[in-house]
């Protein structure tokens, strides 16, 4: 292995209980969008609309994980990764979102879980990774308060069917992203816009997170229950007061709005006044039903954002200065490479008394990989992972409570509205042939985990 592939720390320094894993999501990998009774999700519908996905990429086959899961799980084992995070496709299990169960879908996830266990890999399930049933979107989706009970029923079905073998659960994946991009900006499915949609989606996703967690707690007695949040270290462009205040508002929206109600602290409207408008959508018992005592919180951190005040951006009065405009290294997503961000986020979330345990449930990077002589020598990604893992170790050694690190992601996959272009995998995928090649980053991770 190349000299630059070595790091001056070891897996042992994280302790024997530290969880090393890799994260995936159903819609991004499975493909087979229309087989064995699966219903349509909002992402199936959104991706089919003209101009919604870059270059018109279509997710119908994705990485064909549905048919190739044994081969891909064998790769997880080959890479010495002992924890595998995946999400359940709601419409494989409940094609209409509620009502009758599709047992072919149950059977499929049973096979995935059983094979993971056979390989000695611990399954970690995410109940919701953004692929809402289209049938429920037709009834308002996340803007309809009924979603709290639809989601609770769905979570209960997941728990009943898989809870006999799966201990580790995550209720939601990044509510700030699916509400913000899906119901405010319209850039993600279902493509809705506007403040009212957004505020309702925020509140209903908070209530649903708790309702889902309660359903799991009731059904799976040994369950280790978490939920995940995206987070990003925010800094003002300079110390002028208007920029400092703008950065505070962005930090409140991106890093605090979703975790704080879950911890019983309510929505942080004193630092972001527009959140006060959520009260219009609240009912008397809601305050109580917004909090849950999670066993762990998953944080997902990729970059840092630099913020400038702006009178042109409504509600938040701030805008983000893109990495490509700042003379800093950045990835294929135009996200700055800034490893200390993950350290800062561990520190920030550790400051909340109500969080028992933190796990990094996603971290990774997209770069334009090239195949040379059958190999993908992705030095940038390898260095990215090494430096971020180094920051996690630093936080751990300083006494912050962080118990695991999951790479985003196993194979290159369908990166939402960006299509197949940003490659995040430890394993390269040729989307024409579905051939896999373990990248240098994957080989480094394998060696590190040995
Ligand atoms: C996260 C998301 C993943 C993946 C990743 C890289 O926000 O949970 O599904 O897309 O970002 O962009």
PDB file of N, CA and C and ligand atoms in Angstrom, residues 28 129-130 173-174 300 302 333 335 362 408 415-416 424, ligand 1:
ATOM      1  N   UNK A  28     -31.555   4.656  -2.902  1.00  0.00           N
ATOM      2  CA  UNK A  28     -30.310   4.967  -3.600  1.00  0.00           C
ATOM      3  C   UNK A  28     -29.612   3.737  -4.158  1.00  0.00           C
ATOM      4  N   UNK A 129     -35.902   6.748   5.100  1.00  0.00           N
ATOM      5  CA  UNK A 129     -34.835   7.493   4.404  1.00  0.00           C
ATOM      6  C   UNK A 129     -35.441   8.101   3.136  1.00  0.00           C
ATOM      7  N   UNK A 130     -36.474   8.924   3.320  1.00  0.00           N
ATOM      8  CA  UNK A 130     -36.969   9.879   2.336  1.00  0.00           C
ATOM      9  C   UNK A 130     -37.942   9.364   1.277  1.00  0.00           C
ATOM     10  N   UNK A 173     -34.064   9.571   8.832  1.00  0.00           N
ATOM     11  CA  UNK A 173     -32.821  10.094   8.293  1.00  0.00           C
ATOM     12  C   UNK A 173     -32.990  11.577   7.971  1.00  0.00           C
ATOM     13  N   UNK A 174     -32.224  12.399   8.650  1.00  0.00           N
ATOM     14  CA  UNK A 174     -32.095  13.833   8.337  1.00  0.00           C
ATOM     15  C   UNK A 174     -33.410  14.530   8.006  1.00  0.00           C
ATOM     16  N   UNK A 300     -24.715  13.286  11.161  1.00  0.00           N
ATOM     17  CA  UNK A 300     -24.188  13.073   9.813  1.00  0.00           C
ATOM     18  C   UNK A 300     -23.590  14.399   9.343  1.00  0.00           C
ATOM     19  N   UNK A 302     -20.690  16.372   6.828  1.00  0.00           N
ATOM     20  CA  UNK A 302     -19.887  16.254   5.613  1.00  0.00           C
ATOM     21  C   UNK A 302     -18.960  17.434   5.379  1.00  0.00           C
ATOM     22  N   UNK A 333     -19.640  17.593  -4.798  1.00  0.00           N
ATOM     23  CA  UNK A 333     -20.913  18.201  -4.394  1.00  0.00           C
ATOM     24  C   UNK A 333     -20.742  19.703  -4.172  1.00  0.00           C
ATOM     25  N   UNK A 335     -18.891  20.832  -1.816  1.00  0.00           N
ATOM     26  CA  UNK A 335     -18.847  20.930  -0.355  1.00  0.00           C
ATOM     27  C   UNK A 335     -17.385  21.051   0.050  1.00  0.00           C
ATOM     28  N   UNK A 362     -23.169   8.949   9.304  1.00  0.00           N
ATOM     29  CA  UNK A 362     -22.747   9.175   7.912  1.00  0.00           C
ATOM     30  C   UNK A 362     -21.608  10.175   7.890  1.00  0.00           C
ATOM     31  N   UNK A 408     -20.379   6.943   4.671  1.00  0.00           N
ATOM     32  CA  UNK A 408     -21.309   7.045   3.556  1.00  0.00           C
ATOM     33  C   UNK A 408     -20.461   6.957   2.306  1.00  0.00           C
ATOM     34  N   UNK A 415     -27.531   9.565  -6.219  1.00  0.00           N
ATOM     35  CA  UNK A 415     -27.410  10.672  -5.271  1.00  0.00           C
ATOM     36  C   UNK A 415     -28.563  11.675  -5.471  1.00  0.00           C
ATOM     37  N   UNK A 416     -29.779  11.213  -5.243  1.00  0.00           N
ATOM     38  CA  UNK A 416     -30.968  12.070  -5.252  1.00  0.00           C
ATOM     39  C   UNK A 416     -31.008  12.959  -6.499  1.00  0.00           C
ATOM     40  N   UNK A 424     -19.892   8.433  -4.171  1.00  0.00           N
ATOM     41  CA  UNK A 424     -19.538   8.462  -2.751  1.00  0.00           C
ATOM     42  C   UNK A 424     -18.988   7.116  -2.251  1.00  0.00           C
TER      43      UNK A 424
HETATM   44  C1  LIG B   1     -27.054  12.539   3.289  1.00  0.00           C
HETATM   45  C2  LIG B   1     -28.113  11.529   2.958  1.00  0.00           C
HETATM   46  C3  LIG B   1     -27.644  10.407   2.087  1.00  0.00           C
HETATM   47  C4  LIG B   1     -26.621  10.804   1.056  1.00  0.00           C
HETATM   48  C5  LIG B   1     -25.570  11.738   1.617  1.00  0.00           C
HETATM   49  C6  LIG B   1     -24.604  12.326   0.591  1.00  0.00           C
HETATM   50  O1  LIG B   1     -27.650  13.760   3.522  1.00  0.00           O
HETATM   51  O2  LIG B   1     -28.633  10.962   4.128  1.00  0.00           O
HETATM   52  O3  LIG B   1     -28.752   9.785   1.543  1.00  0.00           O
HETATM   53  O4  LIG B   1     -27.214  11.247  -0.080  1.00  0.00           O
HETATM   54  O5  LIG B   1     -26.164  12.815   2.280  1.00  0.00           O
HETATM   55  O6  LIG B   1     -25.124  13.410  -0.043  1.00  0.00           O
END
